[in-house]
Structures are given as structure tokens and as C-alpha cells.
Amino acid sequence: MSNRCIKILGIGNDIVKISRFTVNSENERFLKRAFHPVEIEKFKELKLQSQQNALQYLAGRWAAKESVYKAFKGIERAKLNFQNIRILSNSDGSPYVDLIENSLDLSKQLNVTDIHISISHDTDYAIANKSISIS
Amino acid sequence: MLSRSFKSLVQIQRPVLMAGQSSMIRSFSSDHRLSEKEVTDRILEVISKYDKCAGKSVSPSDTFKELELDSLDSADILVAVEEEFGIEIPDEEVDRITSVKDTISYIRKTPTAK
């Protein structure tokens, strides 16, 4: 058994109704404000197959970003722009957080070592949980 | 012949400014600021039209939190404000706007808002 001591900086969760993205997801300005181009591209790809799956994807990403923000505890939003909190997928489909630009700088300042993430959906809602570990 | 026709077309389309006209144009663009009342009225109208604010009395002193608006609502509203005034608010500024008053102040200090 490992004796490694893990310090938790914070935990965060968020829940959002998927239908809240029905109208604003048609607005390019909104998409660019909240999501990274890679996420927007994936959303549009999913939309060609299923509108519901695409909205579920977007809602899950939003909830994940919001929970990352909450897990950083009290940090001003300007240092955690949502486009700079990328929620990407591993080859098995599991999500992971990829911080870039000012969000990455912040995580380095705080000695963040790991961000654990989980996203779930059920019909109308998407929910995400995060915990942030530091050294 | 073709080059001569193109040249004449360019000459026709170029605006001819008389002495004094150019300064009139400059002064119009530099003085074009929206009044506080107009900005306030238009912002209140945008927010009042938002679904979650329907039936609520929105005042310039309200914070988004007091209006029970969450981060997604704020993002939606600020996109609507950008479209209303034909501007783009930089991301770092958007994240600092948390009230009706902040929104009014930002638009007031933005000379390109129309």
C-alpha cells in the first residue's frame, strides 16, 4: 500500500438542465465564449447524428467546466476562462481536463498535480464532479 | 481598355471630400457616445426579456445573483447585450461583469457600442 499523501485543493460539482443549451448552442458567439474550438467541433459533429446527444455533450462539458471552477475555490473567473478549461476524452471515452493558457498558469502556481473528473447524464440533466489534488 | 474602365470605376467610387467635410466626419465619430439613460434602458430591456427574468422588476442596482441568475444565464445575457450594442466583450472582461451596473459601466466606456 502506498504511503503517498494526497492533498486535496478542493472539490466541485455542477448540474445543468440539458434543454438550456437548445437555443444558445445555435449562437456561434455563445459557443466561442464558453467552449474551446475542439469542443465546438465535436459538438457540431455529434449534432449531425443526433441533436439530443450533441446537447447532452455540451451540457456535460459546461457542468464539468463549472465544477472545475468551483474546485479551485474562490478564484476569480477571469483566471479560469471556460475556453481554457478543455474537457477532452480518452480513447475509451472517459473525460479528462486539459487546462491551457491562463488556467494552466494558475494550476502551476497552485502546484496542481491531478484533476479527477466524472460526468453523468440522465435524460434531462447533466452532472459533473471534480477533485483537484496538489503536491 | 479594361484597365482604363477599372480606373474610372475606382475614381467614381472614391468619395470626394470638400474642405471641412473630413473634420465633420471625425468629430461625429469621436463624439458618438450613448447616453447613460439610453444604455440603461436598453440593457434593462435585454435582461427583462430573458426567460428567467420574466415578470421580475429589474433595476440598475441588481446583481445577477439577486436576480437568481447563474453563470449560464449570465453568459446568455451578456451575449444578448453584445448583440444589442454590436460589440464583442473580451473574455476577461465578461468574467468580471456580475451585475446590471457592471454591464452598464462596460457599455458606457466602450466607444464602439452603438
mmCIF file of C-alpha atoms in Angstrom:
data_model
loop_
_atom_site.group_PDB
_atom_site.id
_atom_site.type_symbol
_atom_site.label_atom_id
_atom_site.label_comp_id
_atom_site.label_asym_id
_atom_site.label_seq_id
_atom_site.Cartn_x
_atom_site.Cartn_y
_atom_site.Cartn_z
ATOM 1 C CA MET A 1 0.000 0.000 0.000
ATOM 2 C CA SER A 2 1.327 3.403 -0.942
ATOM 3 C CA ASN A 3 2.144 5.901 1.787
ATOM 4 C CA ARG A 4 1.757 8.761 -0.661
ATOM 5 C CA CYS A 5 -0.128 11.612 0.946
ATOM 6 C CA ILE A 6 -2.563 13.342 -1.379
ATOM 7 C CA LYS A 7 -3.631 16.900 -0.581
ATOM 8 C CA ILE A 8 -6.962 17.995 -1.952
ATOM 9 C CA LEU A 9 -7.209 21.636 -3.016
ATOM 10 C CA GLY A 10 -10.960 21.417 -3.496
ATOM 11 C CA ILE A 11 -13.913 19.552 -4.885
ATOM 12 C CA GLY A 12 -16.652 20.879 -7.130
ATOM 13 C CA ASN A 13 -19.834 19.709 -8.752
ATOM 14 C CA ASP A 14 -22.456 21.143 -11.052
ATOM 15 C CA ILE A 15 -25.763 20.096 -12.527
ATOM 16 C CA VAL A 16 -27.417 21.655 -15.544
ATOM 17 C CA LYS A 17 -30.594 21.046 -17.488
ATOM 18 C CA ILE A 18 -29.671 19.883 -20.986
ATOM 19 C CA SER A 19 -32.502 21.835 -22.647
ATOM 20 C CA ARG A 20 -30.858 25.107 -21.518
ATOM 21 C CA PHE A 21 -28.464 24.663 -24.447
ATOM 22 C CA THR A 22 -31.141 24.271 -27.117
ATOM 23 C CA VAL A 23 -31.236 27.940 -28.137
ATOM 24 C CA ASN A 24 -27.825 29.292 -27.177
ATOM 25 C CA SER A 25 -25.969 26.424 -28.892
ATOM 26 C CA GLU A 26 -27.203 27.885 -32.209
ATOM 27 C CA ASN A 27 -25.309 31.075 -31.395
ATOM 28 C CA GLU A 28 -21.685 30.981 -32.515
ATOM 29 C CA ARG A 29 -20.813 33.856 -30.181
ATOM 30 C CA PHE A 30 -22.066 31.891 -27.169
ATOM 31 C CA LEU A 31 -20.223 28.735 -28.241
ATOM 32 C CA LYS A 32 -16.931 30.606 -28.634
ATOM 33 C CA ARG A 33 -17.379 32.294 -25.261
ATOM 34 C CA ALA A 34 -17.843 29.047 -23.355
ATOM 35 C CA PHE A 35 -16.110 26.307 -25.288
ATOM 36 C CA HIS A 36 -12.768 25.575 -26.907
ATOM 37 C CA PRO A 37 -12.758 25.146 -30.735
ATOM 38 C CA VAL A 38 -12.042 21.417 -30.279
ATOM 39 C CA GLU A 39 -15.194 21.064 -28.150
ATOM 40 C CA ILE A 40 -17.256 23.103 -30.627
ATOM 41 C CA GLU A 41 -16.080 20.902 -33.472
ATOM 42 C CA LYS A 42 -17.044 17.750 -31.554
ATOM 43 C CA PHE A 43 -20.451 19.268 -30.721
ATOM 44 C CA LYS A 44 -21.128 20.011 -34.395
ATOM 45 C CA GLU A 45 -20.002 16.534 -35.390
ATOM 46 C CA LEU A 46 -22.414 14.968 -32.866
ATOM 47 C CA LYS A 47 -25.205 17.284 -33.982
ATOM 48 C CA LEU A 48 -25.088 15.816 -37.478
ATOM 49 C CA GLN A 49 -26.003 12.446 -35.941
ATOM 50 C CA SER A 50 -28.260 13.398 -33.028
ATOM 51 C CA GLN A 51 -29.355 16.754 -31.652
ATOM 52 C CA GLN A 52 -30.027 15.223 -28.222
ATOM 53 C CA ASN A 53 -26.564 13.630 -27.991
ATOM 54 C CA ALA A 54 -24.954 16.884 -29.070
ATOM 55 C CA LEU A 55 -26.806 18.927 -26.437
ATOM 56 C CA GLN A 56 -26.024 16.286 -23.808
ATOM 57 C CA TYR A 57 -22.345 16.578 -24.743
ATOM 58 C CA LEU A 58 -22.409 20.371 -24.452
ATOM 59 C CA ALA A 59 -24.276 20.340 -21.128
ATOM 60 C CA GLY A 60 -21.830 17.776 -19.710
ATOM 61 C CA ARG A 61 -18.874 19.932 -20.783
ATOM 62 C CA TRP A 62 -20.426 23.038 -19.257
ATOM 63 C CA ALA A 63 -21.119 21.243 -15.952
ATOM 64 C CA ALA A 64 -17.545 19.926 -15.969
ATOM 65 C CA LYS A 65 -16.058 23.407 -16.510
ATOM 66 C CA GLU A 66 -18.247 24.908 -13.822
ATOM 67 C CA SER A 67 -17.227 22.194 -11.370
ATOM 68 C CA VAL A 68 -13.543 22.822 -12.158
ATOM 69 C CA TYR A 69 -14.122 26.486 -11.349
ATOM 70 C CA LYS A 70 -15.780 25.548 -8.053
ATOM 71 C CA ALA A 71 -12.998 23.106 -7.146
ATOM 72 C CA PHE A 72 -10.460 25.939 -7.459
ATOM 73 C CA LYS A 73 -12.364 27.601 -4.611
ATOM 74 C CA GLY A 74 -12.823 31.341 -4.760
ATOM 75 C CA ILE A 75 -10.523 32.036 -7.704
ATOM 76 C CA GLU A 76 -11.830 34.880 -9.858
ATOM 77 C CA ARG A 77 -13.473 33.671 -13.065
ATOM 78 C CA ALA A 78 -11.213 35.850 -15.221
ATOM 79 C CA LYS A 79 -8.352 33.472 -14.352
ATOM 80 C CA LEU A 80 -10.385 30.438 -15.372
ATOM 81 C CA ASN A 81 -11.897 31.287 -18.764
ATOM 82 C CA PHE A 82 -14.081 28.391 -19.828
ATOM 83 C CA GLN A 83 -12.396 28.119 -23.253
ATOM 84 C CA ASN A 84 -9.159 27.468 -21.355
ATOM 85 C CA ILE A 85 -10.651 24.580 -19.388
ATOM 86 C CA ARG A 86 -10.828 21.942 -22.082
ATOM 87 C CA ILE A 87 -12.773 18.784 -21.318
ATOM 88 C CA LEU A 88 -11.428 16.149 -23.676
ATOM 89 C CA SER A 89 -11.968 12.415 -23.999
ATOM 90 C CA ASN A 90 -9.579 9.474 -23.682
ATOM 91 C CA SER A 91 -9.720 6.736 -26.302
ATOM 92 C CA ASP A 92 -12.120 4.773 -24.051
ATOM 93 C CA GLY A 93 -14.474 7.774 -23.930
ATOM 94 C CA SER A 94 -13.677 8.773 -20.344
ATOM 95 C CA PRO A 95 -13.277 12.535 -19.898
ATOM 96 C CA TYR A 96 -10.186 14.367 -18.694
ATOM 97 C CA VAL A 97 -9.360 18.001 -18.017
ATOM 98 C CA ASP A 98 -6.778 19.793 -20.116
ATOM 99 C CA LEU A 99 -6.007 23.272 -18.808
ATOM 100 C CA ILE A 100 -4.417 25.750 -21.208
ATOM 101 C CA GLU A 101 -3.181 29.370 -21.164
ATOM 102 C CA ASN A 102 -4.239 31.334 -18.045
ATOM 103 C CA SER A 103 -5.921 28.307 -16.448
ATOM 104 C CA LEU A 104 -2.744 26.278 -16.872
ATOM 105 C CA ASP A 105 -0.677 29.122 -15.366
ATOM 106 C CA LEU A 106 -2.984 29.177 -12.360
ATOM 107 C CA SER A 107 -2.749 25.419 -11.844
ATOM 108 C CA LYS A 108 1.062 25.651 -11.932
ATOM 109 C CA GLN A 109 1.060 28.452 -9.363
ATOM 110 C CA LEU A 110 -1.081 26.302 -7.071
ATOM 111 C CA ASN A 111 1.021 23.148 -7.678
ATOM 112 C CA VAL A 112 -1.930 21.186 -9.043
ATOM 113 C CA THR A 113 -0.897 17.610 -9.780
ATOM 114 C CA ASP A 114 -4.176 15.913 -10.762
ATOM 115 C CA ILE A 115 -7.728 16.829 -11.638
ATOM 116 C CA HIS A 116 -10.178 13.946 -11.298
ATOM 117 C CA ILE A 117 -13.387 14.229 -13.246
ATOM 118 C CA SER A 118 -16.637 12.407 -13.692
ATOM 119 C CA ILE A 119 -19.601 13.381 -15.904
ATOM 120 C CA SER A 120 -23.050 11.748 -15.983
ATOM 121 C CA HIS A 121 -26.281 12.364 -17.895
ATOM 122 C CA ASP A 122 -29.821 11.200 -17.339
ATOM 123 C CA THR A 123 -32.496 12.261 -19.825
ATOM 124 C CA ASP A 124 -32.894 15.921 -18.871
ATOM 125 C CA TYR A 125 -29.812 16.657 -16.793
ATOM 126 C CA ALA A 126 -26.020 16.529 -16.953
ATOM 127 C CA ILE A 127 -23.893 16.466 -13.803
ATOM 128 C CA ALA A 128 -20.144 16.643 -13.235
ATOM 129 C CA ASN A 129 -17.846 16.180 -10.245
ATOM 130 C CA LYS A 130 -14.224 17.197 -9.821
ATOM 131 C CA SER A 131 -11.493 16.981 -7.277
ATOM 132 C CA ILE A 132 -8.205 18.789 -7.571
ATOM 133 C CA SER A 133 -5.043 17.386 -5.967
ATOM 134 C CA ILE A 134 -1.955 19.403 -5.164
ATOM 135 C CA SER A 135 1.577 18.454 -4.143
ATOM 136 C CA MET B 1 -9.323 49.488 -72.338
ATOM 137 C CA LEU B 2 -10.078 47.191 -69.500
ATOM 138 C CA SER B 3 -7.556 48.920 -67.258
ATOM 139 C CA ARG B 4 -8.990 52.312 -68.197
ATOM 140 C CA SER B 5 -12.540 51.153 -67.334
ATOM 141 C CA PHE B 6 -11.352 49.804 -63.970
ATOM 142 C CA LYS B 7 -9.536 53.052 -63.234
ATOM 143 C CA SER B 8 -12.632 55.103 -63.950
ATOM 144 C CA LEU B 9 -14.712 52.810 -61.736
ATOM 145 C CA VAL B 10 -12.311 53.327 -58.859
ATOM 146 C CA GLN B 11 -12.428 57.056 -59.380
ATOM 147 C CA ILE B 12 -16.219 57.044 -59.369
ATOM 148 C CA GLN B 13 -16.443 55.063 -56.143
ATOM 149 C CA ARG B 14 -13.880 57.084 -54.234
ATOM 150 C CA PRO B 15 -15.669 59.645 -52.021
ATOM 151 C CA VAL B 16 -14.843 63.240 -52.760
ATOM 152 C CA LEU B 17 -14.374 65.250 -49.585
ATOM 153 C CA MET B 18 -14.583 69.008 -49.658
ATOM 154 C CA ALA B 19 -12.564 71.097 -47.260
ATOM 155 C CA GLY B 20 -14.222 70.948 -43.866
ATOM 156 C CA GLN B 21 -16.144 67.743 -44.530
ATOM 157 C CA SER B 22 -13.440 65.428 -43.231
ATOM 158 C CA SER B 23 -13.325 67.246 -39.891
ATOM 159 C CA MET B 24 -17.117 66.938 -39.629
ATOM 160 C CA ILE B 25 -16.843 63.160 -40.056
ATOM 161 C CA ARG B 26 -14.058 62.910 -37.487
ATOM 162 C CA SER B 27 -15.917 64.917 -34.897
ATOM 163 C CA PHE B 28 -19.082 62.863 -35.439
ATOM 164 C CA SER B 29 -17.293 59.569 -34.806
ATOM 165 C CA SER B 30 -15.298 60.769 -31.784
ATOM 166 C CA ASP B 31 -18.336 62.333 -30.061
ATOM 167 C CA HIS B 32 -20.649 59.418 -30.674
ATOM 168 C CA ARG B 33 -21.289 58.133 -27.155
ATOM 169 C CA LEU B 34 -24.537 56.657 -25.960
ATOM 170 C CA SER B 35 -26.155 58.435 -23.057
ATOM 171 C CA GLU B 36 -26.362 56.714 -19.683
ATOM 172 C CA LYS B 37 -30.154 56.688 -19.924
ATOM 173 C CA GLU B 38 -30.170 55.024 -23.330
ATOM 174 C CA VAL B 39 -27.623 52.397 -22.257
ATOM 175 C CA THR B 40 -29.523 51.692 -19.035
ATOM 176 C CA ASP B 41 -32.904 51.435 -20.774
ATOM 177 C CA ARG B 42 -31.606 49.094 -23.468
ATOM 178 C CA ILE B 43 -29.771 46.855 -21.005
ATOM 179 C CA LEU B 44 -32.808 46.662 -18.723
ATOM 180 C CA GLU B 45 -34.906 45.713 -21.728
ATOM 181 C CA VAL B 46 -32.479 42.936 -22.765
ATOM 182 C CA ILE B 47 -32.399 41.492 -19.235
ATOM 183 C CA SER B 48 -36.157 41.845 -18.698
ATOM 184 C CA LYS B 49 -36.788 39.865 -21.886
ATOM 185 C CA TYR B 50 -34.674 36.963 -20.647
ATOM 186 C CA ASP B 51 -36.884 33.994 -19.688
ATOM 187 C CA LYS B 52 -35.807 33.772 -16.065
ATOM 188 C CA CYS B 53 -36.434 37.485 -15.513
ATOM 189 C CA ALA B 54 -39.929 37.490 -16.977
ATOM 190 C CA GLY B 55 -42.316 39.161 -14.544
ATOM 191 C CA LYS B 56 -39.491 40.456 -12.354
ATOM 192 C CA SER B 57 -38.784 44.105 -11.838
ATOM 193 C CA VAL B 58 -35.171 44.539 -12.951
ATOM 194 C CA SER B 59 -33.362 47.573 -11.577
ATOM 195 C CA PRO B 60 -29.937 49.051 -12.426
ATOM 196 C CA SER B 61 -28.747 48.230 -8.898
ATOM 197 C CA ASP B 62 -29.492 44.491 -9.129
ATOM 198 C CA THR B 63 -26.700 41.949 -9.172
ATOM 199 C CA PHE B 64 -27.133 38.848 -11.330
ATOM 200 C CA LYS B 65 -27.187 36.831 -8.111
ATOM 201 C CA GLU B 66 -30.067 38.926 -6.755
ATOM 202 C CA LEU B 67 -31.935 38.225 -9.988
ATOM 203 C CA GLU B 68 -31.303 34.498 -9.335
ATOM 204 C CA LEU B 69 -29.211 34.199 -12.486
ATOM 205 C CA ASP B 70 -26.457 31.589 -12.573
ATOM 206 C CA SER B 71 -23.269 31.545 -14.649
ATOM 207 C CA LEU B 72 -25.041 30.107 -17.704
ATOM 208 C CA ASP B 73 -27.734 32.794 -17.502
ATOM 209 C CA SER B 74 -25.038 35.481 -17.248
ATOM 210 C CA ALA B 75 -23.299 34.093 -20.331
ATOM 211 C CA ASP B 76 -26.595 34.092 -22.262
ATOM 212 C CA ILE B 77 -27.449 37.637 -21.189
ATOM 213 C CA LEU B 78 -24.033 39.070 -21.994
ATOM 214 C CA VAL B 79 -24.142 37.518 -25.473
ATOM 215 C CA ALA B 80 -27.539 39.226 -25.939
ATOM 216 C CA VAL B 81 -26.032 42.525 -24.699
ATOM 217 C CA GLU B 82 -23.134 42.177 -27.161
ATOM 218 C CA GLU B 83 -25.602 41.681 -29.995
ATOM 219 C CA GLU B 84 -27.765 44.588 -28.853
ATOM 220 C CA PHE B 85 -24.818 47.022 -28.904
ATOM 221 C CA GLY B 86 -22.865 45.442 -31.796
ATOM 222 C CA ILE B 87 -19.727 44.839 -29.768
ATOM 223 C CA GLU B 88 -17.637 41.951 -28.510
ATOM 224 C CA ILE B 89 -16.737 41.995 -24.826
ATOM 225 C CA PRO B 90 -13.308 40.434 -24.213
ATOM 226 C CA ASP B 91 -13.454 37.195 -22.207
ATOM 227 C CA GLU B 92 -11.504 38.572 -19.251
ATOM 228 C CA GLU B 93 -13.961 41.495 -19.014
ATOM 229 C CA VAL B 94 -17.020 39.235 -19.312
ATOM 230 C CA ASP B 95 -15.875 37.272 -16.289
ATOM 231 C CA ARG B 96 -15.774 40.490 -14.236
ATOM 232 C CA ILE B 97 -19.333 41.576 -15.070
ATOM 233 C CA THR B 98 -21.627 40.327 -12.313
ATOM 234 C CA SER B 99 -24.372 42.941 -12.124
ATOM 235 C CA VAL B 100 -26.608 45.232 -14.165
ATOM 236 C CA LYS B 101 -24.463 48.164 -13.031
ATOM 237 C CA ASP B 102 -21.237 46.457 -14.260
ATOM 238 C CA THR B 103 -22.915 45.859 -17.624
ATOM 239 C CA ILE B 104 -23.986 49.497 -17.938
ATOM 240 C CA SER B 105 -20.498 50.731 -16.953
ATOM 241 C CA TYR B 106 -18.812 48.482 -19.505
ATOM 242 C CA ILE B 107 -21.063 49.631 -22.354
ATOM 243 C CA ARG B 108 -20.676 53.281 -21.295
ATOM 244 C CA LYS B 109 -16.886 53.063 -21.517
ATOM 245 C CA THR B 110 -16.967 51.266 -24.883
ATOM 246 C CA PRO B 111 -16.891 53.863 -27.683
ATOM 247 C CA THR B 112 -17.787 51.327 -30.376
ATOM 248 C CA ALA B 113 -21.127 50.460 -28.708
ATOM 249 C CA LYS B 114 -23.946 51.573 -30.973
#
